[in-house]
Coordinates of C-alpha atoms and ligand atoms in Angstrom, one line a residue:
X11 CA -0.2 -0.2 0.1
X12 CA 1.3 3.3 -0.3
X13 CA 2.0 6.2 1.8
X14 CA -0.2 9.3 1.5
X15 CA 3.1 11.1 0.9
X16 CA 4.3 9.2 -1.9
X17 CA 6.4 11.6 -3.9
X18 CA 6.3 14.4 -2.1
X19 CA 9.5 15.7 -1.1
X20 CA 9.1 18.0 2.2
X21 CA 11.0 20.4 4.8
X22 CA 10.6 20.1 7.8
X23 CA 11.5 22.8 10.3
X24 CA 11.5 22.1 14.3
X25 CA 12.7 19.3 15.3
X26 CA 15.6 19.7 18.6
X27 CA 14.3 16.4 20.9
X28 CA 11.5 13.2 20.5
X29 CA 9.1 14.9 21.9
X30 CA 8.7 17.1 19.0
X31 CA 5.7 18.0 17.6
X32 CA 7.9 18.0 13.9
X33 CA 9.7 15.2 14.7
X34 CA 6.4 13.3 15.0
X35 CA 5.5 14.7 11.4
X36 CA 8.7 13.7 10.3
X37 CA 8.9 10.1 11.2
X38 CA 4.7 10.1 9.4
X39 CA 5.5 11.4 6.4
X40 CA 8.2 9.2 6.2
X41 CA 6.4 6.4 6.5
X42 CA 3.7 7.9 4.4
X43 CA 6.9 8.1 1.7
X44 CA 7.6 11.4 2.1
X45 CA 12.0 12.5 1.0
X46 CA 12.7 15.2 3.8
X47 CA 15.1 17.2 5.1
X48 CA 15.3 18.9 8.4
X49 CA 16.0 22.1 9.3
X50 CA 17.7 23.0 12.3
X51 CA 18.4 25.7 15.8
X52 CA 20.2 26.3 18.1
X53 CA 22.8 23.0 16.1
X54 CA 22.2 21.1 13.7
X55 CA 24.7 18.3 15.3
X56 CA 21.9 18.1 18.2
X57 CA 18.8 17.8 15.1
X58 CA 21.3 15.5 13.9
X59 CA 21.1 13.0 17.1
X60 CA 17.8 13.0 17.0
X61 CA 17.3 12.5 13.3
X62 CA 18.9 8.9 13.9
X63 CA 16.3 7.9 15.7
X64 CA 14.1 8.4 12.3
X65 CA 12.8 5.8 10.3
X66 CA 14.6 6.4 7.2
X67 CA 17.9 8.8 7.2
X68 CA 17.5 13.0 6.4
X69 CA 19.5 15.2 5.2
X70 CA 20.1 18.1 8.6
X71 CA 20.4 22.0 7.1
X72 CA 20.6 25.1 9.9
X73 CA 18.7 27.7 9.8
X74 CA 18.2 30.4 12.4
X75 CA 14.5 32.1 10.9
X76 CA 15.6 35.3 12.0
X77 CA 18.4 35.1 9.9
X78 CA 18.0 35.8 6.3
X79 CA 21.7 35.2 5.8
X80 CA 20.6 31.0 6.2
X81 CA 17.1 32.2 4.6
X82 CA 18.5 33.2 1.7
X83 CA 20.0 29.8 1.6
X84 CA 17.3 27.1 1.7
X85 CA 16.3 27.7 -1.9
X86 CA 19.7 26.1 -3.3
X87 CA 20.9 24.2 -0.5
X88 CA 17.2 21.8 -0.7
X89 CA 17.5 22.2 -4.1
X90 CA 20.9 20.3 -4.7
X91 CA 19.2 17.7 -2.2
X92 CA 15.8 16.9 -3.5
X93 CA 15.0 19.2 -6.5
X94 CA 12.3 21.4 -5.1
X95 CA 9.8 21.1 -2.7
X96 CA 5.9 19.4 -2.2
X97 CA 5.2 21.0 1.2
X98 CA 6.7 23.2 4.3
X99 CA 6.7 22.8 7.6
X100 CA 6.7 25.3 9.9
X101 CA 6.9 23.7 13.7
X102 CA 9.3 27.0 15.2
X103 CA 7.4 29.6 18.2
X104 CA 9.9 31.4 20.5
X105 CA 9.4 33.5 23.9
X106 CA 12.6 35.3 25.6
X107 CA 11.1 34.7 29.5
X108 CA 9.8 38.0 30.7
X109 CA 7.4 38.1 28.1
X110 CA 6.1 34.2 29.7
X111 CA 4.1 33.5 33.2
X112 CA 1.9 36.2 33.7
X113 CA 4.5 39.0 33.6
X114 CA 2.4 40.1 30.1
X115 CA 2.0 43.5 31.4
X116 CA 5.4 45.0 32.3
X117 CA 7.1 42.6 29.7
X118 CA 9.5 45.0 27.3
X119 CA 9.3 45.5 23.4
X120 CA 11.6 43.8 22.4
X121 CA 11.2 40.4 24.3
X122 CA 7.7 40.8 22.5
X123 CA 9.5 42.2 19.2
X124 CA 11.2 39.6 19.5
X125 CA 8.0 36.9 20.0
X126 CA 6.7 37.9 17.1
X127 CA 9.8 38.3 15.4
X128 CA 11.0 33.9 15.6
X129 CA 6.5 33.1 16.3
X130 CA 4.7 34.5 13.5
X131 CA 7.0 36.4 10.7
X132 CA 8.8 34.1 10.3
X133 CA 5.9 31.7 8.8
X134 CA 6.7 34.2 5.6
X135 CA 9.9 34.3 6.4
X136 CA 10.0 30.2 5.6
X137 CA 7.7 30.5 3.4
X138 CA 9.3 32.5 0.8
X139 CA 12.4 31.2 1.2
X140 CA 11.4 27.7 -0.1
X141 CA 9.0 29.7 -2.0
X142 CA 12.1 29.1 -5.8
X143 CA 10.8 25.2 -5.1
X144 CA 7.3 25.3 -5.0
X145 CA 7.1 25.2 -8.6
X146 CA 4.1 22.5 -9.3
X147 CA 2.4 24.4 -6.0
X148 CA 2.4 22.8 -2.2
X149 CA 1.3 22.7 1.1
X150 CA 3.4 25.0 4.1
X151 CA 1.5 23.7 8.2
X152 CA 1.9 25.8 10.9
X153 CA 1.1 24.9 14.2
X154 CA -0.6 27.1 16.5
X155 CA -2.1 27.5 20.6
X156 CA -5.3 28.3 20.1
X157 CA -5.2 32.4 20.1
X158 CA -9.2 33.3 19.7
X159 CA -8.8 32.9 23.9
X160 CA -6.1 34.5 26.8
X161 CA -4.6 31.3 27.9
X162 CA -2.7 31.5 31.5
X163 CA 0.1 31.4 31.6
X164 CA 0.6 31.9 28.4
X165 CA 1.0 35.5 27.4
X166 CA 3.2 37.5 24.8
X167 CA 2.7 34.1 23.1
X168 CA -0.5 34.7 22.9
X169 CA -0.7 37.7 20.3
X170 CA 2.0 36.1 18.2
X171 CA 0.2 32.8 18.2
X172 CA -2.8 35.4 16.2
X173 CA -0.7 37.3 14.0
X174 CA 0.7 34.0 12.7
X175 CA -2.8 32.5 12.6
X176 CA -3.6 35.6 10.4
X177 CA -0.2 36.2 9.0
X178 CA -1.2 32.5 7.6
X179 CA -4.4 33.5 6.2
X180 CA -2.6 36.4 4.4
X181 CA 0.0 34.2 3.1
X182 CA -3.6 31.9 2.0
X183 CA -4.7 35.1 0.4
X184 CA -1.6 35.7 -1.4
X185 CA -0.1 32.4 -3.2
X186 CA -3.3 30.5 -3.9
X187 CA -2.7 31.6 -7.2
X188 CA 0.6 29.4 -7.7
X189 CA -1.4 26.4 -5.9
X190 CA 0.3 27.2 -2.6
X191 CA -2.3 26.4 1.3
X192 CA -1.2 27.1 4.1
X193 CA -3.3 25.9 6.6
X194 CA -2.7 25.5 10.2
X195 CA -2.9 22.6 13.4
X196 CA -4.0 24.0 16.5
X197 CA -2.9 21.1 18.6
X198 CA -3.7 21.4 22.8
X199 CA -0.7 21.4 24.8
X200 CA 2.4 19.0 24.8
X201 CA 4.9 18.6 26.4
X202 CA 8.2 19.6 24.2
X203 CA 11.1 21.9 25.3
X204 CA 9.1 24.9 24.4
X205 CA 6.5 23.8 26.3
X206 CA 8.3 23.6 29.5
X207 CA 10.1 26.8 28.6
X208 CA 6.7 28.3 29.8
X209 CA 6.7 28.7 33.5
X210 CA 3.2 27.0 34.9
X211 CA 3.2 25.6 31.7
X212 CA 0.9 22.9 34.0
X213 CA -1.7 25.1 35.1
X214 CA -2.9 25.5 32.0
X215 CA -2.3 21.6 31.3
X216 CA -5.0 21.3 33.7
X217 CA -7.7 23.0 31.7
X218 CA -7.7 20.1 29.3
X219 CA -8.5 17.5 32.1
X220 CA -11.4 18.5 33.2
X221 CA -13.0 20.3 29.2
X222 CA -11.8 18.4 27.1
X223 CA -14.2 16.0 24.9
X224 CA -11.2 13.9 23.6
X225 CA -8.9 12.6 26.7
X226 CA -6.3 14.5 25.8
X227 CA -2.3 12.5 26.1
X228 CA 0.1 15.9 27.3
X229 CA 2.8 13.3 25.8
X230 CA 0.7 12.1 22.5
X231 CA 2.6 14.5 20.2
X232 CA 1.4 12.0 17.2
X233 CA -1.5 12.8 16.6
X234 CA -0.9 16.8 15.5
X235 CA 1.6 14.8 13.2
X236 CA -1.0 13.0 11.5
X237 CA -2.3 16.4 11.0
X238 CA 0.3 17.8 10.2
X239 CA 0.9 15.2 6.5
X240 CA -2.6 14.5 6.3
X241 CA -2.5 19.0 5.8
X242 CA 1.0 17.8 3.6
X243 CA -1.0 15.2 1.1
X244 CA -3.3 15.5 -1.3
X245 CA -6.4 14.7 1.1
X246 CA -7.3 19.6 1.6
X247 CA -6.9 19.9 -2.1
X248 CA -9.2 22.8 -1.6
X249 CA -8.5 23.6 2.1
X250 CA -6.6 26.2 2.7
X251 CA -6.1 29.5 5.6
X252 CA -7.7 27.3 7.4
X253 CA -7.0 26.1 11.1
X254 CA -7.4 22.2 12.0
X255 CA -8.2 21.8 15.6
X256 CA -6.0 18.4 16.8
X257 CA -6.4 20.0 20.6
X258 CA -9.1 17.1 22.2
X259 CA -12.2 19.0 20.6
X260 CA -11.5 21.4 23.5
X261 CA -12.2 24.1 22.1
X262 CA -15.7 23.2 21.1
X263 CA -16.7 23.4 24.8
X264 CA -17.5 26.4 26.2
X265 CA -18.4 25.6 30.5
Ligands
NAD446 N1 4.0 22.7 23.0 C1 2.4 22.5 22.8 O1 2.2 22.8 24.2 C2 2.5 23.0 22.1 C3 0.7 23.3 21.7 C4 0.1 24.0 20.3 C5 1.4 24.2 19.1 N2 2.5 24.5 19.9 C6 3.7 25.0 18.5 O2 4.1 24.1 17.7 C7 4.9 24.6 17.5 C8 6.4 23.2 17.7 O3 6.8 23.8 19.3 P1 7.1 22.3 20.5 O4 6.8 21.8 21.6 O5 7.2 20.9 19.5 O6 8.5 22.9 20.4 P2 9.9 22.1 20.0 O7 10.5 23.1 21.6 O8 10.0 20.8 20.4 O9 9.9 23.0 19.2 C9 10.5 24.6 19.1 C10 11.5 24.6 17.9 O10 11.5 26.1 17.5 C11 12.5 26.0 16.8 N3 13.2 27.5 17.3 C12 12.9 28.4 18.6 N4 13.9 29.2 17.7 C13 14.1 29.8 16.5 C14 15.1 30.2 15.3 N5 15.0 31.5 16.1 N6 15.1 29.8 14.3 C15 14.8 28.4 13.9 N7 13.8 27.5 15.0 C16 13.7 27.6 15.9 C17 13.3 25.3 18.2 O11 14.7 24.8 17.3 C18 12.4 23.9 18.3 O12 13.2 22.6 17.1 C19 5.9 25.6 18.0 O13 4.8 26.3 16.6 C20 4.6 26.0 19.3 O14 4.2 27.3 19.7 C21 3.3 24.1 20.5

């Protein structure tokens, strides 16, 4: 039986540890037949070590999404390796410590700017860096944490995710003519490195214990990975500017 990504070439950012959502997207993408390339931050050696746990070997390239030289190199390096791209996964988020954990009213703009640059603007930067490789159209998939609500402790990552969600819609608007789709997966809380860096993350995650219709497992990024793969595939051909919730259904429940 052939996989749903057979023949697709996909660039995947955000593999840091095995707990990274992107690791599970990469694993399932390979299992579904994709050829992948990983981008790494802060050090390729860290990502290379984790990449050894994937079903197939994969090249890793260094990419800090705020570094214009790194971004300018992407098309050449990936083009040489894969010839082109059919999909891009943006699984990147960061906010400085003073922008998280209940400090919302006192966060300086410099920290807010960093959160916005790395977590929201970078969806545009990464997509544009990959654009020359997507001559036959493609699918861009990013990760959000539902920005329709104010959450405990999440602070300036909330406005950064709201900006990411809007950026995704504008990319969908501007790239539709080139048959490039842009969608987000809105994941429930998962115990990754990014999550652990949020002070009081367990308070945020405990909301799911009481309200999620489907049982939620903080240590299982596989459902988010599967949704990413589905959005990369040809099974969502007319879906763009969309946000697919992989949150156990919590977004639908009022109280
Ligand atoms: N863990 C959760 O609860 C959760 C829930 C919903 C959405 N998300 C989102 O999923 C995405 C992946 O996070 P994760 O939970 O897998 O955590 P993670 O810590 O494994 O991944 C975050 C990634 O961001 C990358 N990154 C940070 N700064 C970067 C930069 N300047 N350039 C390039 N890459 C950079 C890191 O290298 C890391 O790989 C993020 O957008 C995150 O906000 C996470």
